[in-house]
Amino acid sequence: MASSPKILAYPHRHLLGIEGLSVGEISCILDKSDQYVAQNRRADKKVDLLHGRTIINLFFEDSTRTRTSFELAGKRLSADVINMSVGTSSVNKGETLIDTASTLNAMHPEVLVVRAGLSGAVQLLAEKVNCAVINAGDGSHEHPTQALLDALTIKRRRGTLQGLKIAICGDILHSRVARSNIYLLVTMGAQVRLVAPMTLIPSGAKNLGVKIFHNMKEGLNGCDIVMMLRLQNERMHGNFFPSIREYFHFFGLDYEKLSVAKPDALIMHPGPANRGVEIDSEVADDYSRSVIREQVEMGVAVRMACLDILSRNLQRELMEAKA
Ligand code: NCD
């Protein structure tokens, strides 16, 4: 029997996580993002697609890259973009996350982009509103657009994700970036390795289709991609390693540890990077190896693709409901 063609479509209303997405759904977003990379390199970066539409960025946690990237993405598609951060909202006066979301929902936005400190909070919020919701990071759960932009960066450099050896190193336990990347990369056929001290590997990680290492040189051996993660101190309750100095000695990426990876292995980091903690400053700035700036560029394109796809889906839903 002939195999059925891969359907490239993303049929959902929201983007809450990578877990459960198919190869076709992930590829649909990556392919659309690729088109936006080209557009973003032109002098005139703006298209009319979301003219008259409203996007609200609702951030209950700090963010530089992700918030500006979503803002720019919305503006390049001609949407009206409003940024709300918790410091200026009524949440400080005791309004709950759900109350804030329903207030914003009453203003008829097409998309709510939400970052929240609690894992699962964005999913809960999505159940209470009529618009599309994008998870811009919920606690240590998921950060789907980060995993998509990482995948786009790798795919454009290497042509494919299939079969690549990718090491994700550092604070896996508290990292939503790691979790979303694991789901995406395993689904797309990469060989994923987690490299971290025993205390920073989540229980149950071995059931995710990854290999686990507690030694950088063993974990990085022969890798195509080395992805470093920040120590998420704000999510740590207790002592997970003896000292920063010792952590850098054993798990910080320097040229010595990198020497066992493939000679052209790419270095990635979602930012913000802590130099001298998880990555040596010279390595982070070595643009013959580090694609950290490219990740930021891909971020805008991926967010444009997500806003594009979800707005179209919502429009279709509304038309079908009217018919
Ligand atoms: C990440 C995040 O917020 O989860 N940063 C980002 O989105 N660029 C990673 C981190 O904070 O370490």
Coordinates of N, CA and C in Angstrom, one line a residue, residues 224-228 253 255 258 264-269 279 283-284 286 289-292 295:
D224 N 26.3 17.0 17.0 CA 26.2 18.0 15.9 C 25.8 19.3 16.5
I225 N 25.0 19.3 17.6 CA 24.5 20.5 18.2 C 24.7 20.5 19.7
V226 N 25.2 21.6 20.3 CA 25.3 21.7 21.8 C 24.4 22.8 22.3
M227 N 23.3 22.5 23.0 CA 22.4 23.5 23.4 C 22.6 23.7 24.9
M228 N 22.9 24.9 25.3 CA 23.2 25.2 26.7 C 22.0 25.9 27.3
L253 N 30.2 25.2 29.5 CA 30.8 24.9 28.2 C 32.0 25.8 27.9
Y255 N 36.1 25.6 25.5 CA 36.6 24.9 24.3 C 37.1 23.5 24.6
L258 N 34.1 21.3 24.6 CA 33.6 21.3 23.2 C 34.4 20.5 22.2
D264 N 32.5 20.9 13.6 CA 31.6 22.0 13.1 C 30.3 22.1 14.0
A265 N 30.3 21.5 15.2 CA 29.1 21.5 16.0 C 28.7 22.9 16.3
L266 N 27.4 23.1 16.3 CA 26.9 24.5 16.5 C 26.5 24.6 18.0
I267 N 26.8 25.8 18.5 CA 26.5 26.1 19.9 C 25.2 27.0 20.0
M268 N 24.3 26.5 20.8 CA 23.0 27.3 21.0 C 22.7 27.7 22.4
H269 N 21.9 28.7 22.6 CA 21.5 29.1 24.0 C 20.3 30.0 23.8
I279 N 28.3 28.9 30.5 CA 29.0 29.0 29.2 C 30.2 30.0 29.4
V283 N 33.4 31.3 24.2 CA 32.7 30.3 23.4 C 31.3 31.0 23.0
A284 N 30.7 31.7 23.9 CA 29.4 32.3 23.6 C 29.6 33.3 22.4
D286 N 31.9 33.2 20.0 CA 32.6 32.7 18.9 C 31.6 32.4 17.8
R289 N 31.0 29.4 15.6 CA 30.3 28.2 16.1 C 29.0 28.5 16.8
S290 N 28.9 29.7 17.4 CA 27.7 30.0 18.1 C 26.6 30.6 17.2
V291 N 25.4 30.1 17.3 CA 24.3 30.6 16.5 C 23.2 31.4 17.4
I292 N 23.7 31.9 18.5 CA 22.8 32.5 19.4 C 22.1 33.7 18.8
Q295 N 19.4 32.5 16.4 CA 18.2 32.0 17.2 C 17.2 33.2 17.4

